[in-house]
C-alpha cells in the first residue's frame, strides 16, 4: 500500500519521515534498512516513524541506516518539531521538548547520564576519562544523551582517519550496544566536530553528537555554555549546565514529499 513520506535533513544529516499516527505502519529492521538504502530505496541516514503517544504530542521512533532501532536523534527531533508543530516528542531516550525560535528550531534533551551502566559500558570504568585508546585517539569521555557517545578531544579533528578508526571503536567489545564516536577540536572557544555514527557511519552532522561533545567540553572546562558546534553540514548552538537538560538550536529542512509502496520491500 502506498504511503506518503517526507524527505528532510538537519544540517545534511538526512531522514525519511513516515507518519503512522492515523494509519499504523509496521516497521521492521529489514524495511527500515531497505527504505534507507541509497540505491534500492529512498535513501537516508535514519528512518523516522511517527506514532501516537500517551506521554507527548507524538512518539518518534528512529532506525539507523543499518536497520537498528535506537533511542535518540537530535537532528531528526528538530525536523519532527518543524514538520508537525509538536511541542513534546516521546523517544527511547526520554521526552524531548521543542519549539520554533525565529527560523530555527530549539529542542531540549533530558539531562545526560555519566554512569558506566547507563551509557552502557560492558564493565565499570572512569567514564570521565576512559582508560582506553585506539591509535591516535585515547582517554575519551563516555556519556549518554539518550544514546551512547564517546567524545575524543584532539588538536585537529580533520586530520583523524575516522573512516578507518570509527568502525573498530563503534564495535569494540567495551560497548555492548555499540557507540557513536565523536572527534572534536576546540578553536576560539568553539567546537569543530566530526562524528562516526553508530549504524550510519560518517554523517554531515550529528545532533546528539554535538550535544554529547558540548557537555564533555563544558565538563572538562574547555568551553563555556552556550557553545557553537561546527560540523561539515553546518552549525548548532548547544547550552548546558550540570544537572540540567541539554538545549540544542539549529535548522531543520524539508526537501520534498513523495509516496512509496512499502509492500515492494517485504
Ligand atoms: N546514530 C545514532 C542515532 C542518530 C543520531 C544522529 N543522527 C543525531 O542527529 O543525533 C545512534 O545510533 O545512536
PDB file of C-alpha atoms and ligand atoms in Angstrom:
ATOM      1  CA  UNK A   1       0.000   0.000   0.000  1.00  0.00           C
ATOM      2  CA  UNK A   2       1.289   3.464  -0.938  1.00  0.00           C
ATOM      3  CA  UNK A   3       2.312   5.740   1.934  1.00  0.00           C
ATOM      4  CA  UNK A   4       3.381   9.378   1.915  1.00  0.00           C
ATOM      5  CA  UNK A   5       6.878  10.196   3.211  1.00  0.00           C
ATOM      6  CA  UNK A   6       8.804  13.416   3.868  1.00  0.00           C
ATOM      7  CA  UNK A   7      12.497  13.738   2.965  1.00  0.00           C
ATOM      8  CA  UNK A   8      14.132  16.078   5.480  1.00  0.00           C
ATOM      9  CA  UNK A   9      17.542  16.882   6.919  1.00  0.00           C
ATOM     10  CA  UNK A  10      19.210  18.642   9.801  1.00  0.00           C
ATOM     11  CA  UNK A  11      22.492  20.127   8.508  1.00  0.00           C
ATOM     12  CA  UNK A  12      22.782  17.382   5.881  1.00  0.00           C
ATOM     13  CA  UNK A  13      22.043  14.510   8.304  1.00  0.00           C
ATOM     14  CA  UNK A  14      19.106  13.196   6.317  1.00  0.00           C
ATOM     15  CA  UNK A  15      15.893  11.404   7.131  1.00  0.00           C
ATOM     16  CA  UNK A  16      12.873   9.730   5.621  1.00  0.00           C
ATOM     17  CA  UNK A  17       9.879  10.539   7.845  1.00  0.00           C
ATOM     18  CA  UNK A  18       6.782   8.297   7.774  1.00  0.00           C
ATOM     19  CA  UNK A  19       3.638   9.259   9.708  1.00  0.00           C
ATOM     20  CA  UNK A  20       1.897   6.253  11.262  1.00  0.00           C
ATOM     21  CA  UNK A  21      -0.367   8.240  13.602  1.00  0.00           C
ATOM     22  CA  UNK A  22      -3.587   7.878  11.622  1.00  0.00           C
ATOM     23  CA  UNK A  23      -2.795   4.601   9.819  1.00  0.00           C
ATOM     24  CA  UNK A  24      -0.254   2.443  11.737  1.00  0.00           C
ATOM     25  CA  UNK A  25       2.883   1.300   9.877  1.00  0.00           C
ATOM     26  CA  UNK A  26       4.509  -1.988  10.915  1.00  0.00           C
ATOM     27  CA  UNK A  27       8.201  -1.041  10.735  1.00  0.00           C
ATOM     28  CA  UNK A  28      10.874  -3.745  10.860  1.00  0.00           C
ATOM     29  CA  UNK A  29      14.692  -3.503  10.761  1.00  0.00           C
ATOM     30  CA  UNK A  30      14.618  -5.023   7.267  1.00  0.00           C
ATOM     31  CA  UNK A  31      12.054  -2.499   5.974  1.00  0.00           C
ATOM     32  CA  UNK A  32      13.892   0.424   7.602  1.00  0.00           C
ATOM     33  CA  UNK A  33      17.165  -0.710   6.021  1.00  0.00           C
ATOM     34  CA  UNK A  34      15.501  -1.104   2.613  1.00  0.00           C
ATOM     35  CA  UNK A  35      13.987   2.394   2.751  1.00  0.00           C
ATOM     36  CA  UNK A  36      17.304   3.892   3.889  1.00  0.00           C
ATOM     37  CA  UNK A  37      19.248   2.238   1.060  1.00  0.00           C
ATOM     38  CA  UNK A  38      20.583   4.996  -1.234  1.00  0.00           C
ATOM     39  CA  UNK A  39      20.385   2.754  -4.362  1.00  0.00           C
ATOM     40  CA  UNK A  40      17.438   0.407  -3.839  1.00  0.00           C
ATOM     41  CA  UNK A  41      15.268   2.555  -1.569  1.00  0.00           C
ATOM     42  CA  UNK A  42      14.690   6.260  -0.902  1.00  0.00           C
ATOM     43  CA  UNK A  43      17.987   6.790   0.957  1.00  0.00           C
ATOM     44  CA  UNK A  44      18.681   8.370   4.363  1.00  0.00           C
ATOM     45  CA  UNK A  45      20.940   8.227   7.429  1.00  0.00           C
ATOM     46  CA  UNK A  46      17.968   7.489   9.674  1.00  0.00           C
ATOM     47  CA  UNK A  47      14.348   6.347   9.070  1.00  0.00           C
ATOM     48  CA  UNK A  48      11.858   8.148  11.338  1.00  0.00           C
ATOM     49  CA  UNK A  49       8.367   6.801  12.153  1.00  0.00           C
ATOM     50  CA  UNK A  50       5.774   8.965  13.930  1.00  0.00           C
ATOM     51  CA  UNK A  51       3.238   7.184  16.156  1.00  0.00           C
ATOM     52  CA  UNK A  52       0.575   8.283  18.656  1.00  0.00           C
ATOM     53  CA  UNK A  53       1.817   8.842  22.223  1.00  0.00           C
ATOM     54  CA  UNK A  54       0.155   8.886  25.652  1.00  0.00           C
ATOM     55  CA  UNK A  55       3.080  10.848  27.124  1.00  0.00           C
ATOM     56  CA  UNK A  56       3.806  13.502  24.484  1.00  0.00           C
ATOM     57  CA  UNK A  57       2.349  15.160  21.402  1.00  0.00           C
ATOM     58  CA  UNK A  58       3.925  12.480  19.201  1.00  0.00           C
ATOM     59  CA  UNK A  59       6.123   9.381  19.542  1.00  0.00           C
ATOM     60  CA  UNK A  60       9.254   9.484  17.371  1.00  0.00           C
ATOM     61  CA  UNK A  61      10.906   6.136  16.593  1.00  0.00           C
ATOM     62  CA  UNK A  62      14.328   6.020  14.922  1.00  0.00           C
ATOM     63  CA  UNK A  63      16.089   3.380  12.824  1.00  0.00           C
ATOM     64  CA  UNK A  64      19.690   3.833  11.661  1.00  0.00           C
ATOM     65  CA  UNK A  65      20.795   3.234   8.060  1.00  0.00           C
ATOM     66  CA  UNK A  66      21.806  -0.317   9.093  1.00  0.00           C
ATOM     67  CA  UNK A  67      18.249  -1.086  10.304  1.00  0.00           C
ATOM     68  CA  UNK A  68      18.973  -0.881  14.038  1.00  0.00           C
ATOM     69  CA  UNK A  69      16.323   0.903  16.151  1.00  0.00           C
ATOM     70  CA  UNK A  70      17.882   3.475  18.512  1.00  0.00           C
ATOM     71  CA  UNK A  71      16.840   5.809  21.284  1.00  0.00           C
ATOM     72  CA  UNK A  72      17.543   9.375  20.166  1.00  0.00           C
ATOM     73  CA  UNK A  73      18.247  11.575  17.165  1.00  0.00           C
ATOM     74  CA  UNK A  74      18.883  15.271  17.723  1.00  0.00           C
ATOM     75  CA  UNK A  75      18.726  16.469  14.118  1.00  0.00           C
ATOM     76  CA  UNK A  76      15.564  14.451  13.455  1.00  0.00           C
ATOM     77  CA  UNK A  77      13.968  15.876  16.633  1.00  0.00           C
ATOM     78  CA  UNK A  78      14.237  19.368  15.130  1.00  0.00           C
ATOM     79  CA  UNK A  79      12.823  18.104  11.808  1.00  0.00           C
ATOM     80  CA  UNK A  80       9.813  16.439  13.506  1.00  0.00           C
ATOM     81  CA  UNK A  81       9.075  19.605  15.523  1.00  0.00           C
ATOM     82  CA  UNK A  82       9.260  21.653  12.301  1.00  0.00           C
ATOM     83  CA  UNK A  83       7.089  19.183  10.356  1.00  0.00           C
ATOM     84  CA  UNK A  84       4.370  18.545  12.952  1.00  0.00           C
ATOM     85  CA  UNK A  85       4.469  21.608  15.250  1.00  0.00           C
ATOM     86  CA  UNK A  86       4.708  19.144  18.163  1.00  0.00           C
ATOM     87  CA  UNK A  87       5.910  20.662  21.452  1.00  0.00           C
ATOM     88  CA  UNK A  88       6.883  17.320  23.022  1.00  0.00           C
ATOM     89  CA  UNK A  89       8.276  14.127  21.485  1.00  0.00           C
ATOM     90  CA  UNK A  90       8.305  10.721  23.205  1.00  0.00           C
ATOM     91  CA  UNK A  91      11.580   8.971  22.308  1.00  0.00           C
ATOM     92  CA  UNK A  92      13.509   5.969  23.617  1.00  0.00           C
ATOM     93  CA  UNK A  93      15.852   8.474  25.230  1.00  0.00           C
ATOM     94  CA  UNK A  94      13.066  10.268  27.125  1.00  0.00           C
ATOM     95  CA  UNK A  95      10.782  13.223  26.451  1.00  0.00           C
ATOM     96  CA  UNK A  96      12.196  15.873  24.086  1.00  0.00           C
ATOM     97  CA  UNK A  97      10.656  19.370  24.120  1.00  0.00           C
ATOM     98  CA  UNK A  98      10.791  21.602  21.072  1.00  0.00           C
ATOM     99  CA  UNK A  99       9.683  24.871  19.524  1.00  0.00           C
ATOM    100  CA  UNK A 100      10.446  27.426  16.838  1.00  0.00           C
ATOM    101  CA  UNK A 101      12.872  30.272  17.566  1.00  0.00           C
ATOM    102  CA  UNK A 102      12.757  32.561  14.541  1.00  0.00           C
ATOM    103  CA  UNK A 103      13.795  30.497  11.540  1.00  0.00           C
ATOM    104  CA  UNK A 104      15.416  27.852  13.742  1.00  0.00           C
ATOM    105  CA  UNK A 105      14.150  25.075  15.983  1.00  0.00           C
ATOM    106  CA  UNK A 106      15.257  24.609  19.581  1.00  0.00           C
ATOM    107  CA  UNK A 107      14.879  21.214  21.226  1.00  0.00           C
ATOM    108  CA  UNK A 108      15.659  20.235  24.807  1.00  0.00           C
ATOM    109  CA  UNK A 109      17.008  16.747  25.532  1.00  0.00           C
ATOM    110  CA  UNK A 110      16.825  15.167  29.031  1.00  0.00           C
ATOM    111  CA  UNK A 111      19.933  15.610  31.241  1.00  0.00           C
ATOM    112  CA  UNK A 112      22.905  13.410  30.229  1.00  0.00           C
ATOM    113  CA  UNK A 113      23.938  10.253  32.100  1.00  0.00           C
ATOM    114  CA  UNK A 114      27.552   9.526  33.030  1.00  0.00           C
ATOM    115  CA  UNK A 115      27.308   6.210  34.930  1.00  0.00           C
ATOM    116  CA  UNK A 116      29.065   3.291  33.172  1.00  0.00           C
ATOM    117  CA  UNK A 117      25.954   1.049  33.270  1.00  0.00           C
ATOM    118  CA  UNK A 118      23.675   3.818  31.934  1.00  0.00           C
ATOM    119  CA  UNK A 119      25.757   4.546  28.840  1.00  0.00           C
ATOM    120  CA  UNK A 120      26.173   1.452  28.769  1.00  0.00           C
ATOM    121  CA  UNK A 121      29.704   0.093  29.015  1.00  0.00           C
ATOM    122  CA  UNK A 122      30.437  -3.604  29.470  1.00  0.00           C
ATOM    123  CA  UNK A 123      32.255  -3.101  32.803  1.00  0.00           C
ATOM    124  CA  UNK A 124      32.906  -0.298  35.315  1.00  0.00           C
ATOM    125  CA  UNK A 125      35.379   2.371  34.159  1.00  0.00           C
ATOM    126  CA  UNK A 126      36.058   6.045  34.842  1.00  0.00           C
ATOM    127  CA  UNK A 127      33.653   7.422  32.213  1.00  0.00           C
ATOM    128  CA  UNK A 128      35.092  10.930  32.525  1.00  0.00           C
ATOM    129  CA  UNK A 129      38.348   9.582  31.056  1.00  0.00           C
ATOM    130  CA  UNK A 130      38.156   6.009  29.804  1.00  0.00           C
ATOM    131  CA  UNK A 131      41.496   4.168  30.178  1.00  0.00           C
ATOM    132  CA  UNK A 132      41.221   3.080  26.524  1.00  0.00           C
ATOM    133  CA  UNK A 133      42.892   4.085  23.270  1.00  0.00           C
ATOM    134  CA  UNK A 134      42.658   3.371  19.533  1.00  0.00           C
ATOM    135  CA  UNK A 135      45.684   4.663  17.576  1.00  0.00           C
ATOM    136  CA  UNK A 136      45.831   8.477  17.935  1.00  0.00           C
ATOM    137  CA  UNK A 137      42.544   8.549  19.907  1.00  0.00           C
ATOM    138  CA  UNK A 138      42.602   7.884  23.642  1.00  0.00           C
ATOM    139  CA  UNK A 139      41.072   8.733  27.024  1.00  0.00           C
ATOM    140  CA  UNK A 140      37.636   9.788  25.724  1.00  0.00           C
ATOM    141  CA  UNK A 141      34.703  10.813  27.869  1.00  0.00           C
ATOM    142  CA  UNK A 142      31.758   8.373  27.650  1.00  0.00           C
ATOM    143  CA  UNK A 143      28.186   9.535  28.265  1.00  0.00           C
ATOM    144  CA  UNK A 144      24.585   9.005  27.249  1.00  0.00           C
ATOM    145  CA  UNK A 145      22.356  11.769  25.897  1.00  0.00           C
ATOM    146  CA  UNK A 146      19.622   9.186  25.372  1.00  0.00           C
ATOM    147  CA  UNK A 147      22.003   7.312  23.077  1.00  0.00           C
ATOM    148  CA  UNK A 148      25.611   6.326  23.801  1.00  0.00           C
ATOM    149  CA  UNK A 149      28.542   8.563  22.815  1.00  0.00           C
ATOM    150  CA  UNK A 150      32.330   8.683  23.125  1.00  0.00           C
ATOM    151  CA  UNK A 151      33.990  12.090  22.880  1.00  0.00           C
ATOM    152  CA  UNK A 152      37.677  12.432  21.957  1.00  0.00           C
ATOM    153  CA  UNK A 153      39.435  15.834  22.020  1.00  0.00           C
ATOM    154  CA  UNK A 154      42.362  16.228  19.579  1.00  0.00           C
ATOM    155  CA  UNK A 155      44.391  19.131  18.151  1.00  0.00           C
ATOM    156  CA  UNK A 156      42.958  18.747  14.643  1.00  0.00           C
ATOM    157  CA  UNK A 157      39.794  16.665  14.225  1.00  0.00           C
ATOM    158  CA  UNK A 158      40.049  16.920  10.421  1.00  0.00           C
ATOM    159  CA  UNK A 159      43.375  15.062  10.492  1.00  0.00           C
ATOM    160  CA  UNK A 160      41.951  11.939  12.150  1.00  0.00           C
ATOM    161  CA  UNK A 161      41.196   9.000   9.832  1.00  0.00           C
ATOM    162  CA  UNK A 162      37.714   8.441  11.240  1.00  0.00           C
ATOM    163  CA  UNK A 163      36.734   6.257   8.258  1.00  0.00           C
ATOM    164  CA  UNK A 164      39.041   3.517   9.488  1.00  0.00           C
ATOM    165  CA  UNK A 165      39.076   4.196  13.244  1.00  0.00           C
ATOM    166  CA  UNK A 166      35.301   4.718  13.544  1.00  0.00           C
ATOM    167  CA  UNK A 167      34.097   1.163  12.841  1.00  0.00           C
ATOM    168  CA  UNK A 168      36.611  -0.505  15.194  1.00  0.00           C
ATOM    169  CA  UNK A 169      35.669   1.833  18.045  1.00  0.00           C
ATOM    170  CA  UNK A 170      31.904   1.541  17.308  1.00  0.00           C
ATOM    171  CA  UNK A 171      32.146  -2.283  17.510  1.00  0.00           C
ATOM    172  CA  UNK A 172      34.639  -2.513  20.398  1.00  0.00           C
ATOM    173  CA  UNK A 173      33.598  -5.190  22.973  1.00  0.00           C
ATOM    174  CA  UNK A 174      33.642  -2.473  25.683  1.00  0.00           C
ATOM    175  CA  UNK A 175      30.341  -1.190  24.231  1.00  0.00           C
ATOM    176  CA  UNK A 176      27.525  -3.792  24.454  1.00  0.00           C
ATOM    177  CA  UNK A 177      25.151  -1.646  22.358  1.00  0.00           C
ATOM    178  CA  UNK A 178      27.951  -0.223  20.168  1.00  0.00           C
ATOM    179  CA  UNK A 179      28.558   3.543  20.368  1.00  0.00           C
ATOM    180  CA  UNK A 180      28.682   6.861  18.464  1.00  0.00           C
ATOM    181  CA  UNK A 181      32.238   8.212  18.047  1.00  0.00           C
ATOM    182  CA  UNK A 182      32.858  11.988  18.238  1.00  0.00           C
ATOM    183  CA  UNK A 183      36.239  13.599  17.464  1.00  0.00           C
ATOM    184  CA  UNK A 184      36.462  17.301  18.325  1.00  0.00           C
ATOM    185  CA  UNK A 185      38.902  20.218  18.325  1.00  0.00           C
ATOM    186  CA  UNK A 186      38.449  23.494  20.178  1.00  0.00           C
ATOM    187  CA  UNK A 187      39.273  26.777  18.420  1.00  0.00           C
ATOM    188  CA  UNK A 188      38.473  30.238  19.843  1.00  0.00           C
ATOM    189  CA  UNK A 189      36.033  28.728  22.342  1.00  0.00           C
ATOM    190  CA  UNK A 190      34.062  26.903  19.641  1.00  0.00           C
ATOM    191  CA  UNK A 191      33.876  23.172  18.844  1.00  0.00           C
ATOM    192  CA  UNK A 192      34.811  21.635  15.474  1.00  0.00           C
ATOM    193  CA  UNK A 193      33.289  18.163  15.344  1.00  0.00           C
ATOM    194  CA  UNK A 194      33.277  15.067  13.182  1.00  0.00           C
ATOM    195  CA  UNK A 195      31.114  12.100  14.126  1.00  0.00           C
ATOM    196  CA  UNK A 196      31.213   8.446  13.137  1.00  0.00           C
ATOM    197  CA  UNK A 197      27.606   7.492  13.884  1.00  0.00           C
ATOM    198  CA  UNK A 198      26.623   4.062  15.206  1.00  0.00           C
ATOM    199  CA  UNK A 199      24.709   2.353  12.429  1.00  0.00           C
ATOM    200  CA  UNK A 200      25.214   5.142   9.879  1.00  0.00           C
ATOM    201  CA  UNK A 201      28.917   5.969   9.589  1.00  0.00           C
ATOM    202  CA  UNK A 202      30.347   9.435   8.900  1.00  0.00           C
ATOM    203  CA  UNK A 203      27.428  11.856   8.659  1.00  0.00           C
ATOM    204  CA  UNK A 204      27.493  15.556   7.739  1.00  0.00           C
ATOM    205  CA  UNK A 205      26.208  16.407  11.208  1.00  0.00           C
ATOM    206  CA  UNK A 206      25.093  14.613  14.388  1.00  0.00           C
ATOM    207  CA  UNK A 207      22.758  16.424  16.778  1.00  0.00           C
ATOM    208  CA  UNK A 208      23.193  14.130  19.780  1.00  0.00           C
ATOM    209  CA  UNK A 209      26.928  14.024  18.965  1.00  0.00           C
ATOM    210  CA  UNK A 210      27.036  17.825  19.161  1.00  0.00           C
ATOM    211  CA  UNK A 211      25.168  17.672  22.488  1.00  0.00           C
ATOM    212  CA  UNK A 212      27.449  14.977  23.946  1.00  0.00           C
ATOM    213  CA  UNK A 213      30.585  16.801  22.768  1.00  0.00           C
ATOM    214  CA  UNK A 214      29.409  20.152  24.154  1.00  0.00           C
ATOM    215  CA  UNK A 215      28.649  18.535  27.542  1.00  0.00           C
ATOM    216  CA  UNK A 216      32.084  16.851  27.593  1.00  0.00           C
ATOM    217  CA  UNK A 217      33.848  20.111  26.646  1.00  0.00           C
ATOM    218  CA  UNK A 218      31.961  22.035  29.363  1.00  0.00           C
ATOM    219  CA  UNK A 219      32.725  19.335  31.986  1.00  0.00           C
ATOM    220  CA  UNK A 220      36.423  19.440  31.005  1.00  0.00           C
ATOM    221  CA  UNK A 221      36.279  23.294  31.152  1.00  0.00           C
ATOM    222  CA  UNK A 222      37.390  23.616  27.523  1.00  0.00           C
ATOM    223  CA  UNK A 223      34.460  25.908  26.584  1.00  0.00           C
ATOM    224  CA  UNK A 224      31.660  27.894  28.225  1.00  0.00           C
ATOM    225  CA  UNK A 225      27.906  27.363  27.678  1.00  0.00           C
ATOM    226  CA  UNK A 226      26.285  28.093  25.258  1.00  0.00           C
ATOM    227  CA  UNK A 227      28.790  26.822  22.711  1.00  0.00           C
ATOM    228  CA  UNK A 228      28.800  26.841  18.907  1.00  0.00           C
ATOM    229  CA  UNK A 229      29.449  23.449  17.316  1.00  0.00           C
ATOM    230  CA  UNK A 230      30.758  23.422  13.720  1.00  0.00           C
ATOM    231  CA  UNK A 231      30.245  20.295  11.600  1.00  0.00           C
ATOM    232  CA  UNK A 232      30.659  19.661   7.847  1.00  0.00           C
ATOM    233  CA  UNK A 233      26.922  20.197   7.319  1.00  0.00           C
ATOM    234  CA  UNK A 234      26.622  23.350   9.409  1.00  0.00           C
ATOM    235  CA  UNK A 235      26.424  24.729  12.956  1.00  0.00           C
ATOM    236  CA  UNK A 236      24.411  24.135  16.123  1.00  0.00           C
ATOM    237  CA  UNK A 237      24.290  26.100  19.379  1.00  0.00           C
ATOM    238  CA  UNK A 238      24.286  23.924  22.495  1.00  0.00           C
ATOM    239  CA  UNK A 239      23.568  25.092  26.045  1.00  0.00           C
ATOM    240  CA  UNK A 240      24.012  23.006  29.225  1.00  0.00           C
ATOM    241  CA  UNK A 241      24.944  23.211  32.903  1.00  0.00           C
ATOM    242  CA  UNK A 242      25.410  20.342  35.379  1.00  0.00           C
ATOM    243  CA  UNK A 243      22.162  18.593  36.235  1.00  0.00           C
ATOM    244  CA  UNK A 244      20.199  20.437  33.558  1.00  0.00           C
ATOM    245  CA  UNK A 245      18.567  19.340  30.292  1.00  0.00           C
ATOM    246  CA  UNK A 246      20.553  19.993  27.090  1.00  0.00           C
ATOM    247  CA  UNK A 247      19.341  22.769  24.749  1.00  0.00           C
ATOM    248  CA  UNK A 248      20.157  22.465  21.040  1.00  0.00           C
ATOM    249  CA  UNK A 249      19.242  25.108  18.459  1.00  0.00           C
ATOM    250  CA  UNK A 250      19.634  24.853  14.691  1.00  0.00           C
ATOM    251  CA  UNK A 251      17.918  24.476  11.338  1.00  0.00           C
ATOM    252  CA  UNK A 252      15.564  21.810  10.033  1.00  0.00           C
ATOM    253  CA  UNK A 253      14.970  21.428   6.301  1.00  0.00           C
ATOM    254  CA  UNK A 254      12.104  19.871   4.319  1.00  0.00           C
ATOM    255  CA  UNK A 255      13.356  18.821   0.873  1.00  0.00           C
ATOM    256  CA  UNK A 256      10.368  17.041  -0.712  1.00  0.00           C
ATOM    257  CA  UNK A 257       7.464  14.740  -0.028  1.00  0.00           C
ATOM    258  CA  UNK A 258       6.616  11.667  -2.021  1.00  0.00           C
ATOM    259  CA  UNK A 259       4.808   8.408  -1.819  1.00  0.00           C
ATOM    260  CA  UNK A 260       6.073   4.871  -1.860  1.00  0.00           C
ATOM    261  CA  UNK A 261       4.614   1.355  -1.969  1.00  0.00           C
ATOM    262  CA  UNK A 262       6.025  -0.261   1.193  1.00  0.00           C
ATOM    263  CA  UNK A 263       4.913  -3.744   0.090  1.00  0.00           C
ATOM    264  CA  UNK A 264       7.588  -3.816  -2.663  1.00  0.00           C
ATOM    265  CA  UNK A 265      10.179  -4.329   0.130  1.00  0.00           C
ATOM    266  CA  UNK A 266       8.508  -7.102   2.112  1.00  0.00           C
TER     267      UNK A 266
HETATM  268  N1  LIG B   1      23.460   7.110  15.110  1.00  0.00           N
HETATM  269  C1  LIG B   1      22.729   7.446  16.345  1.00  0.00           C
HETATM  270  C2  LIG B   1      21.270   7.819  16.006  1.00  0.00           C
HETATM  271  C3  LIG B   1      21.171   9.100  15.166  1.00  0.00           C
HETATM  272  C4  LIG B   1      21.817  10.261  15.847  1.00  0.00           C
HETATM  273  C5  LIG B   1      22.114  11.478  14.971  1.00  0.00           C
HETATM  274  N2  LIG B   1      21.724  11.390  13.587  1.00  0.00           N
HETATM  275  C6  LIG B   1      21.591  12.739  15.629  1.00  0.00           C
HETATM  276  O1  LIG B   1      21.283  13.734  14.934  1.00  0.00           O
HETATM  277  O2  LIG B   1      21.565  12.767  16.890  1.00  0.00           O
HETATM  278  C7  LIG B   1      22.736   6.227  17.285  1.00  0.00           C
HETATM  279  O3  LIG B   1      22.897   5.099  16.793  1.00  0.00           O
HETATM  280  O4  LIG B   1      22.578   6.433  18.495  1.00  0.00           O
END
